[in-house]
Short mmCIF file of C-alpha atoms in Angstrom, two decimals:
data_model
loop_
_atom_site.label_atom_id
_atom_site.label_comp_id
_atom_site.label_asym_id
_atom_site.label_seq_id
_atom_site.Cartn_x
_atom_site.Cartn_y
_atom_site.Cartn_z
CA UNK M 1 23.69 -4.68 -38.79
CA UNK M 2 26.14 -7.14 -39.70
CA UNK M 3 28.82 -4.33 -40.34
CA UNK M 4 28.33 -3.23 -36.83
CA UNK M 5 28.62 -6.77 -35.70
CA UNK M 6 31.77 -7.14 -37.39
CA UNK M 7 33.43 -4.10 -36.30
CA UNK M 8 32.43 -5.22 -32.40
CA UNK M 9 33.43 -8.58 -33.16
CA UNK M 10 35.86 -9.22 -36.29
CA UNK M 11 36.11 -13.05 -35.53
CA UNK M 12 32.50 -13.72 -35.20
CA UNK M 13 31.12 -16.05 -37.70
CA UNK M 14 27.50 -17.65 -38.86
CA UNK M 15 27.39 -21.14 -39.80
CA UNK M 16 24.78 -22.39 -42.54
CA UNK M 17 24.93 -26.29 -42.04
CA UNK M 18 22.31 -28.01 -39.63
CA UNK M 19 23.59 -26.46 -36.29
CA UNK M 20 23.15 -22.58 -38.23
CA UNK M 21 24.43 -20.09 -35.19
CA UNK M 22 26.34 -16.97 -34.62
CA UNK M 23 29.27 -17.65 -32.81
CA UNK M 24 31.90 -16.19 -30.48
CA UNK M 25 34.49 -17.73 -30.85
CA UNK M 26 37.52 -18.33 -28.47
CA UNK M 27 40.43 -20.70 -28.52
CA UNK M 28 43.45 -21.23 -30.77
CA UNK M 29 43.35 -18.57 -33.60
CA UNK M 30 40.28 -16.30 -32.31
CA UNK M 31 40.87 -13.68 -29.88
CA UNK M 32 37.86 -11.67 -27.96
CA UNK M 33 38.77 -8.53 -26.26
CA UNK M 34 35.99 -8.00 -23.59
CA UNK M 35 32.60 -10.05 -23.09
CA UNK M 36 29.47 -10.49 -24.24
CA UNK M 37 26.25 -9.78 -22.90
CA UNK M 38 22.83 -8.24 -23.33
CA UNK M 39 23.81 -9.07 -26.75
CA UNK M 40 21.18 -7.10 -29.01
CA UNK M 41 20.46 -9.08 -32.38
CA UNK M 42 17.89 -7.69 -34.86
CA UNK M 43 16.19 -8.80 -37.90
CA UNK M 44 13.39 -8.09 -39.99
CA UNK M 45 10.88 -9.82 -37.07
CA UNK M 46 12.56 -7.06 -34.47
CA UNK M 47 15.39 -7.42 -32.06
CA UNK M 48 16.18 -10.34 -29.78
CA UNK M 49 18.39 -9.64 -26.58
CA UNK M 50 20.57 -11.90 -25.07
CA UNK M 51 21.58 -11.65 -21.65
CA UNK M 52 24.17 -14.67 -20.68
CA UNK M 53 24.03 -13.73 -16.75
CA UNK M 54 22.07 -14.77 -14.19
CA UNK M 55 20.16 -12.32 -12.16
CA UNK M 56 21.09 -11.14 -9.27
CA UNK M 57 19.59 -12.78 -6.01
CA UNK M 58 20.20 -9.15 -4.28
CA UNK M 59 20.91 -5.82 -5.86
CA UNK M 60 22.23 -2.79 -4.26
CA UNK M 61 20.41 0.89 -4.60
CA UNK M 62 22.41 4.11 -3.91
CA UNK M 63 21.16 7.77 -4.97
CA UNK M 64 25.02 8.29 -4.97
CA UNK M 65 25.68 5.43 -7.05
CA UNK M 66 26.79 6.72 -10.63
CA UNK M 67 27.19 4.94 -13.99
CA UNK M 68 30.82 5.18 -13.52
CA UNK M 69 31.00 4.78 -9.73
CA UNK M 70 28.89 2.11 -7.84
CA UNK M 71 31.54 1.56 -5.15
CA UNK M 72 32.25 -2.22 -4.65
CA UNK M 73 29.64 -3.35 -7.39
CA UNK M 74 28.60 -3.64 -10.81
CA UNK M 75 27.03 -0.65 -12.41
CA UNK M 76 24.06 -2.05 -14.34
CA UNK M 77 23.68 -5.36 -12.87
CA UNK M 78 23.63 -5.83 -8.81
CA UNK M 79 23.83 -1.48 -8.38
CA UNK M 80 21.63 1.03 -9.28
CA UNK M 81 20.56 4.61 -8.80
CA UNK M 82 17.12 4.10 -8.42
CA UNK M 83 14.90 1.47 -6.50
CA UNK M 84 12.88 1.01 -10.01
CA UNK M 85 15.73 -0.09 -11.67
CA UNK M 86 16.78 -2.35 -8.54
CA UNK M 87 13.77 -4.14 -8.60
CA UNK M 88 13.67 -4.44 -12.64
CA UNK M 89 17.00 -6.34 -12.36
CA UNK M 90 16.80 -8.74 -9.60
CA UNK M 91 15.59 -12.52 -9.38
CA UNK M 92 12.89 -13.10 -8.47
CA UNK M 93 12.71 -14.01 -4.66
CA UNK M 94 15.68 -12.12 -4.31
CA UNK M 95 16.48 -8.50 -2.33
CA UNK M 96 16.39 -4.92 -2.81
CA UNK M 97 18.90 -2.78 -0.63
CA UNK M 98 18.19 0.62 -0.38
CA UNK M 99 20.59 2.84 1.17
CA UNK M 100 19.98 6.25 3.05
CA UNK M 101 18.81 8.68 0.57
CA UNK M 102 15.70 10.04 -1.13
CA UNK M 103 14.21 8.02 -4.09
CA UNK M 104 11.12 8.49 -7.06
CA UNK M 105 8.06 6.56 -7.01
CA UNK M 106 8.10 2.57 -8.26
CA UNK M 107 5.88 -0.13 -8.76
CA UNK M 108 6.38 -3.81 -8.41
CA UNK M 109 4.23 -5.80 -10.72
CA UNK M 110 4.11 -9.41 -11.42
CA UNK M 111 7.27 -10.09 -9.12
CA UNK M 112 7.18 -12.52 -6.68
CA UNK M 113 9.16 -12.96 -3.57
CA UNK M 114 10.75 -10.08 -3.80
CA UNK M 115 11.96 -8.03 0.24
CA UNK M 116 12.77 -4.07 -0.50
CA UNK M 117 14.53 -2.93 2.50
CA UNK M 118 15.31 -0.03 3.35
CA UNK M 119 18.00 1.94 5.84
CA UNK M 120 15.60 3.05 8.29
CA UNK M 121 12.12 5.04 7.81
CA UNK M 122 14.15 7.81 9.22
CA UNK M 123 16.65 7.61 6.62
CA UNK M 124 15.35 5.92 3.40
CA UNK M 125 12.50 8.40 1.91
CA UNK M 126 10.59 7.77 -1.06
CA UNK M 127 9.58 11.39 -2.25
CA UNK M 128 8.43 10.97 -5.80
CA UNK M 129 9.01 13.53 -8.42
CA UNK M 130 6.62 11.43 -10.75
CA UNK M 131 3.82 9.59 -9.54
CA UNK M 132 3.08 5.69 -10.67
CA UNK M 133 -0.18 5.69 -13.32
CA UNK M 134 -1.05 2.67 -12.25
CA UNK M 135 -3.78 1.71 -14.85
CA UNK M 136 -6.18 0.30 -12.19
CA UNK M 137 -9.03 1.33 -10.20
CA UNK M 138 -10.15 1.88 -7.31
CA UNK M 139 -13.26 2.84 -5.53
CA UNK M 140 -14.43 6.52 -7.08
CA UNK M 141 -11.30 6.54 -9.43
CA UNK M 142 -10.83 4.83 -13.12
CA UNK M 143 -7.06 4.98 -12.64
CA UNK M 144 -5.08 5.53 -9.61
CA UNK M 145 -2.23 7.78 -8.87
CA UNK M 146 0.46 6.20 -6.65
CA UNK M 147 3.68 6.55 -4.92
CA UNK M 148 4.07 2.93 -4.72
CA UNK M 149 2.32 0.73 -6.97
CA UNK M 150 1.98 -3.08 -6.05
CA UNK M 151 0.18 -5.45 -8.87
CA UNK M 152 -0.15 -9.02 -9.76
CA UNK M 153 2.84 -10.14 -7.44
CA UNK M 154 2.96 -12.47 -4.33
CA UNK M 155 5.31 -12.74 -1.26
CA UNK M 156 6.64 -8.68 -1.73
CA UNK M 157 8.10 -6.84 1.97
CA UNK M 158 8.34 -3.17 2.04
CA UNK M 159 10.31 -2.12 4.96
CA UNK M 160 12.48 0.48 6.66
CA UNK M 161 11.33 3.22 4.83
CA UNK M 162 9.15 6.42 4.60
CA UNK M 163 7.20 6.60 1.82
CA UNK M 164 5.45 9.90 0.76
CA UNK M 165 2.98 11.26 -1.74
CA UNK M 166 3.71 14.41 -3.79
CA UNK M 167 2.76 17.39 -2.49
CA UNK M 168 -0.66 18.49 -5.54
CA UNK M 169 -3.80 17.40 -3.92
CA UNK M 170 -5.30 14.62 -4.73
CA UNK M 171 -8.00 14.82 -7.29
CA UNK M 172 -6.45 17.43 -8.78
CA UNK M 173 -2.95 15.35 -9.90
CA UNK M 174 -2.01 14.13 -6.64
CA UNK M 175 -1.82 10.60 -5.41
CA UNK M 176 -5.12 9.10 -4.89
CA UNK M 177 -3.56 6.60 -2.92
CA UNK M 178 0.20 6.85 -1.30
CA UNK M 179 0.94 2.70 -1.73
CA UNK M 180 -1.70 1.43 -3.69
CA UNK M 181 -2.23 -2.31 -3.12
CA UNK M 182 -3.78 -4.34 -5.88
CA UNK M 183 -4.50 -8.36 -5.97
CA UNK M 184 -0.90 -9.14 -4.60
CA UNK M 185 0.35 -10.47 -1.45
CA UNK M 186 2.79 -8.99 1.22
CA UNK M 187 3.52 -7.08 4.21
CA UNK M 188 4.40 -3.03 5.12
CA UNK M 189 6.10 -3.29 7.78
CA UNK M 190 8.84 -0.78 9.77
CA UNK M 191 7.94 2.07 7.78
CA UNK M 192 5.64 5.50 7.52
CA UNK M 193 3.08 6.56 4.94
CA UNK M 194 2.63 10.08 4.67
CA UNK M 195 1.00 12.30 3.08
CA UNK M 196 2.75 15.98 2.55
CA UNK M 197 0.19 18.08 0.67
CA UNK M 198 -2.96 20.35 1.89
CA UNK M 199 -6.49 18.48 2.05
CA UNK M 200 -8.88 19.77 0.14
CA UNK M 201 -11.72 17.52 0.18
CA UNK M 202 -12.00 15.32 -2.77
CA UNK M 203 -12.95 11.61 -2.34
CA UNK M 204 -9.66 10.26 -3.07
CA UNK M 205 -5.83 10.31 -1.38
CA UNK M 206 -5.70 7.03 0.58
CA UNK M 207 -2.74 6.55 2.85
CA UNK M 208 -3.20 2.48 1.93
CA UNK M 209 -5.44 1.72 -1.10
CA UNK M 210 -6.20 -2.30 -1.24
CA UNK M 211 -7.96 -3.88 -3.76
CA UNK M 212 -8.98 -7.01 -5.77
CA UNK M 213 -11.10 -7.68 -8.56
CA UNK M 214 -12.83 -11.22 -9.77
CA UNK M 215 -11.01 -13.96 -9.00
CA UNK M 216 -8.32 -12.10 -7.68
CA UNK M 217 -7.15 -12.73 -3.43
CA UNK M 218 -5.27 -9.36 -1.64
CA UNK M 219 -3.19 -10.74 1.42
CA UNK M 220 -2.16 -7.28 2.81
CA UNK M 221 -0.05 -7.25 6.65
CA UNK M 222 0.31 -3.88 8.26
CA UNK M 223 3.04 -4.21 10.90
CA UNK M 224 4.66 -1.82 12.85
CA UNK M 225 3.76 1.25 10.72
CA UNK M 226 3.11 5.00 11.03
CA UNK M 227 0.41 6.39 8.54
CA UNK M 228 -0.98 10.14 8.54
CA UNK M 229 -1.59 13.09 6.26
CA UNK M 230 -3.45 11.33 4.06
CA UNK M 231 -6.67 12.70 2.26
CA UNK M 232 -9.52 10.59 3.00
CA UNK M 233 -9.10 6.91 4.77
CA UNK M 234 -5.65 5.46 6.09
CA UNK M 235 -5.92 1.98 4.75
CA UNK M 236 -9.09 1.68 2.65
CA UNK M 237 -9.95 -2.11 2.04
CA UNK M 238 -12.42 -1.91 -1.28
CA UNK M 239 -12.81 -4.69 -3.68
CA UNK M 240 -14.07 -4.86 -7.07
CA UNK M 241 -11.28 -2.23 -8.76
CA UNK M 242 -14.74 0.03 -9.21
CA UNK M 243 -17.22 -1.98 -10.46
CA UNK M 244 -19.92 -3.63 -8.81
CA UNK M 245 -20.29 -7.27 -9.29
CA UNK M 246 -16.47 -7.79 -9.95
CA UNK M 247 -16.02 -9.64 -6.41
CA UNK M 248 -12.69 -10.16 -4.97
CA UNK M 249 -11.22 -11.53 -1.55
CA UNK M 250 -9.23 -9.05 0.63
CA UNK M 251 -7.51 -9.84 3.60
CA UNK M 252 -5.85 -7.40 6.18
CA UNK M 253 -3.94 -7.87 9.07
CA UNK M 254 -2.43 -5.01 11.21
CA UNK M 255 -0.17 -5.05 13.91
CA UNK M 256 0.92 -2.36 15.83
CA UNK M 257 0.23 0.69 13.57
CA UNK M 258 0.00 3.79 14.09
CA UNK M 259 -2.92 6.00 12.67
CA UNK M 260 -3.08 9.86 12.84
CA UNK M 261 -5.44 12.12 11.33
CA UNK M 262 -6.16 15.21 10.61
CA UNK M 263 -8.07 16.24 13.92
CA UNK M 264 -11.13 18.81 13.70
CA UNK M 265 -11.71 19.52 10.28
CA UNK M 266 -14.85 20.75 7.79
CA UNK M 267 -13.21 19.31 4.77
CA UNK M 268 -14.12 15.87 4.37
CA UNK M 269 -15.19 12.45 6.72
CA UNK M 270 -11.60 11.10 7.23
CA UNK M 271 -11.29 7.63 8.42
CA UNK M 272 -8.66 5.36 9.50
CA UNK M 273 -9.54 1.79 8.40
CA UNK M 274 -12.63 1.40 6.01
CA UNK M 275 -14.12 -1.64 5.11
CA UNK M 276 -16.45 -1.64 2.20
CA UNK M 277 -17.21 -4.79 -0.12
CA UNK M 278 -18.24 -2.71 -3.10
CA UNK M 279 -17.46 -5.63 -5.42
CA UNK M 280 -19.52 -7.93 -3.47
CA UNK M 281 -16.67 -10.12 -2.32
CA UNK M 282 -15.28 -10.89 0.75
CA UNK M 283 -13.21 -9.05 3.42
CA UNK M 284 -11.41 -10.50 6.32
CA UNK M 285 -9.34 -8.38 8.94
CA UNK M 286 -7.61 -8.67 11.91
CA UNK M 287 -6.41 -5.10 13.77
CA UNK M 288 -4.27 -5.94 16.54
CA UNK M 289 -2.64 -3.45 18.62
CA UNK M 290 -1.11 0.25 17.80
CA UNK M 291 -3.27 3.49 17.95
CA UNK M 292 -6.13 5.39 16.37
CA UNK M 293 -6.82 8.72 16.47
CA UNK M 294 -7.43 12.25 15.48
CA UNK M 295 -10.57 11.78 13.23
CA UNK M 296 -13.44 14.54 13.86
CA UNK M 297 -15.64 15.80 11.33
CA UNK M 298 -17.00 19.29 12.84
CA UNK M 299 -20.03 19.47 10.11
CA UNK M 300 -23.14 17.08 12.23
CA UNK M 301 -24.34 15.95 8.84
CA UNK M 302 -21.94 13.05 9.03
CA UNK M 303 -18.75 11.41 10.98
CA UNK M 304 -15.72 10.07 10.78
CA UNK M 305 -14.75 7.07 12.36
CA UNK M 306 -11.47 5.34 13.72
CA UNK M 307 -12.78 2.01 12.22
CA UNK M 308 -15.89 1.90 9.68
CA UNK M 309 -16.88 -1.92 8.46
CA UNK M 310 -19.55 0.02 5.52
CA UNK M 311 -19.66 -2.81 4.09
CA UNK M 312 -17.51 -6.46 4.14
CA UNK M 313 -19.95 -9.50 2.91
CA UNK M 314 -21.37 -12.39 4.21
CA UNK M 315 -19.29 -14.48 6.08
CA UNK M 316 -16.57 -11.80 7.01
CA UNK M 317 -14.31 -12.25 9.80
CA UNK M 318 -13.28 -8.69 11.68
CA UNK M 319 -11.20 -8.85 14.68
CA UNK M 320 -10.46 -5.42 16.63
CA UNK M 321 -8.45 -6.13 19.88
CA UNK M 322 -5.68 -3.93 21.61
CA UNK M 323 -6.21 -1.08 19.48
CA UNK M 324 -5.85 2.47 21.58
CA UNK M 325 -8.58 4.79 20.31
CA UNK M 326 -7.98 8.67 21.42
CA UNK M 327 -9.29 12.01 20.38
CA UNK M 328 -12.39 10.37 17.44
CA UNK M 329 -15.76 11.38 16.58
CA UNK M 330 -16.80 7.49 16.48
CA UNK M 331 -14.39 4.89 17.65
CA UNK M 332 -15.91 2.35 15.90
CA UNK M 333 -18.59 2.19 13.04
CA UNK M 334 -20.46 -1.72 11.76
CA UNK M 335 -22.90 -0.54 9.12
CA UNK M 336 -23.00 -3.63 8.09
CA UNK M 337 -24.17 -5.35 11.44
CA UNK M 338 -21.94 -8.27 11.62
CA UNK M 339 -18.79 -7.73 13.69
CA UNK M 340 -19.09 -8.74 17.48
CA UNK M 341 -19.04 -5.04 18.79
CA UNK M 342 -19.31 -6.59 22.81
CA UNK M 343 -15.90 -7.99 22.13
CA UNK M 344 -14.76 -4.92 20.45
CA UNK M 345 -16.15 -2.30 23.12
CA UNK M 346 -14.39 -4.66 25.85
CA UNK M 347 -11.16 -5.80 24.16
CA UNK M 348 -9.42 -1.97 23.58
CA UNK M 349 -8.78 0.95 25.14
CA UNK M 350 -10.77 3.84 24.46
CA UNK M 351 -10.34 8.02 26.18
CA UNK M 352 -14.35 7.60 25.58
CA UNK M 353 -16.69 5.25 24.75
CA UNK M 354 -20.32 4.71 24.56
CA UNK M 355 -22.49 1.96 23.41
CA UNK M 356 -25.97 1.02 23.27
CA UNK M 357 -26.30 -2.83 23.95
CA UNK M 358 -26.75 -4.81 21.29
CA UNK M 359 -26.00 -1.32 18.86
CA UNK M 360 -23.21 -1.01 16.19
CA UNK M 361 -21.35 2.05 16.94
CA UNK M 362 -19.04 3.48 19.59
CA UNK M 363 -20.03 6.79 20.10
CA UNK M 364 -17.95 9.39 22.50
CA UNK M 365 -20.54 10.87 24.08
CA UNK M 366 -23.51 9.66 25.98
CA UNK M 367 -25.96 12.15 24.42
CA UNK M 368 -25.39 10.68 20.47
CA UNK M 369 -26.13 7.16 22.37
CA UNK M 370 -29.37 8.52 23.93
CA UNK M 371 -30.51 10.11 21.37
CA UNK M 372 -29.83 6.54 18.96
CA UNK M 373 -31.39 4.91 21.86
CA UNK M 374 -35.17 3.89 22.05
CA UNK M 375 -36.89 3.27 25.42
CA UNK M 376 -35.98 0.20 27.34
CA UNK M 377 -32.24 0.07 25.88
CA UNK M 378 -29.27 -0.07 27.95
CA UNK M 379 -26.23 1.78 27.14
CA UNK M 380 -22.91 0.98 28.27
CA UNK M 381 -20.47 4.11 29.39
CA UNK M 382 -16.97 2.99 29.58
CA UNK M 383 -14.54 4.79 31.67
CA UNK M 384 -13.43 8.06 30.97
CA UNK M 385 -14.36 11.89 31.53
CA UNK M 386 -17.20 13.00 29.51
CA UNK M 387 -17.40 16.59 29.62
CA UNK M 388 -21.38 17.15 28.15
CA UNK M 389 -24.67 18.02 29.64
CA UNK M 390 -26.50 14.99 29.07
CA UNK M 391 -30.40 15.29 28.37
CA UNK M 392 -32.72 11.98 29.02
CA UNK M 393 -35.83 12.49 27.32
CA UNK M 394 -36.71 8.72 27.03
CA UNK M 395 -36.77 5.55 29.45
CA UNK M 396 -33.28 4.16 29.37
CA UNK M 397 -30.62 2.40 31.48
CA UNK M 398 -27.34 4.11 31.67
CA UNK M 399 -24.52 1.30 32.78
CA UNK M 400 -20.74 2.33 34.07
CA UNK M 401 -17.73 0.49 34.34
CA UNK M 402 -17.92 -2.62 36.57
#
């Protein structure tokens, strides 16, 4: 009110001629005692705020920081408590510090340039107390759960830092995804996903959720990355937020990540990267490098699979090279039929593999290949120590290591 204003400000006026303003004044015969800024003005159409600084190209985030106490920086505008509040203040293109210390869930929507760094993945941990409701979907769910939450925003680096779910199950009010990526563009990099709660089961609890509806493009990079104890896939590259017929364009590049999960287990078909055009868009990948391993399904009625392309469109280009698969059901799964599985069976290093020629799958034992096989195939047995009795029942060629 203007009694409020005057008590704040006793020498501000309002002029009524052509140049109408309120005005803090300065100078001979007006005094202010402090400043102004994130000046709050309301009227019968609502408030207006004013905030006469720039914001800051990099902002400083400390779970010690206080209201009172923020060291050698300004409480409120370059140093905060919380990474949220970090990112809410600074310019766009500008940085996020984040010092050792343990931090809630955030989201980063309709930023753009924006480089989060933390202290180390060691030292900075993201355990929320609160998940994200992100509003979006994904695959099986109408809207997703997250630690992290990236939307709408282009150019964003996460880095040097662990990020974790909550430890309720997912499905049942935990994260359906731990960083869920949605039509945005960016890189993980330096860092560790990980889940901490039990699995249970349910179709949901991604380590990596990407996604992209109509019209939208997903530019995700992977580098240099630990994720395990997630729920169902690591990184799970789905377009269409849901819905059939909503096509968008993924891509996803990894480099040098690291991909545990959870060994034997009857609860559900984990899998560490899954491809599936569910929108009916396009998917593009490249997985360079790093490890895969630990993903066994002990029911036969289905597998799990280090790499599974369900489903990526026409067109698609999926690279696999360097990759170290270890200790899987099936190395590598192309339901779709279109990546080049000679160069993928050649071009990493597998404890087992097993392919029939011109097949789609990796298997890990000869026997599943022989019994895919029909007569006259050959199938390729790459070098390793297969510990199985193997039964031939049908004319085929079996093919070791040059």
């Amino acid at each position: 009110t203007w009694t409020n204003l005057l008590t704040q400000f006793p020498n501000i006026g309002i002029r009524s001629d052509s140049l109408s303003a309120i005005q803090f004044k300065a100078g001979s015969g007006y005094k202010i005692d402090g400043y102004v800024d994130n000046f709050k003005f309301g009227t019968s159409d609502g408030i207006d705020v004013y905030d006469f600084e720039p914001a800051p190209a990099v902002v400083f985030v400390d779970d010690d920081f206080t209201d009172a106490d923020c060291g050698e920086h300004v409480c409120g505008y370059d140093a905060f408590a919380t990474i949220q509040a970090g990112i809410n203040a600074v310019a766009a293109n500008g940085t996020v510090n984040v010092a050792a210390g343990t931090y809630d869930a955030f989201k980063v929507v309709g930023k753009s340039g924006l480089t989060i760094v933390g202290a180390g993945s060691d030292k900075t941990i993201v355990a929320p107390t609160t998940l994200i409701t992100t509003g979006k979907a994904h695959k099986y769910t109408s809207d997703m759960l997250a630690s992290v939450f990236e939307d709408s925003s282009t150019g964003i680096t996460l880095q040097g830092m662990t990020i974790k779910s909550t430890e309720a199950t997912p499905g049942s009010g935990g994260a359906d995804a731990i960083v869920f990526w949605n039509a945005s563009s960016g890189e993980i990099k330096n860092s560790v996903i990980e889940g901490i709660y039990t699995i249970s089961g349910n179709q949901t609890g991604q380590g990596i959720a990407v996604d992209a509806g109509a019209g939208q493009t997903t530019t995700l990079a992977v580098t240099d990355t630990a994720i395990r104890g997630f729920q169902k896939n690591a990184i799970d590259v789905v377009d269409g937020n849901s819905l059939a017929s909503n096509p968008g364009t993924i891509t996803l590049n990894t480099s040098g990540v690291s991909i545990t999960g959870a060994g034997p287990t009857d609860k559900i078909a984990q899998n560490g990267i899954v491809f599936w055009n569910r929108g009916g868009g396009v998917i593009n990948s490249t997985v360079s490098g790093g490890s895969i391993s630990g993903f066994v399904y002990s029911p036969v009625s289905d597998a799990a699979t280090g790499i599974l392309n369900f489903g990526s469109g026409t067109g698609t280009i999926i690279s696999i090279s360097g990759v170290t698969f270890s200790g899987n059901e099936v190395q590598v799964d192309d339901n779709q039929g279109n990546l080049n599985m000679a160069a993928i069976f050649s071009g990493n290093t597998f404890d087992k593999s097993v392919m029939i020629q011109g097949g789609h799958r990796i298997y890990t034992t000869i026997q599943e290949a022989i019994d895919d096989a029909i007569a006259g195939d050959t199938v390729n047995v790459g070098a390793g120590t297969y510990a199985e009795n193997v039964d031939v029942t049908k004319a085929v060629t079996l093919l070791g290591p040059n």
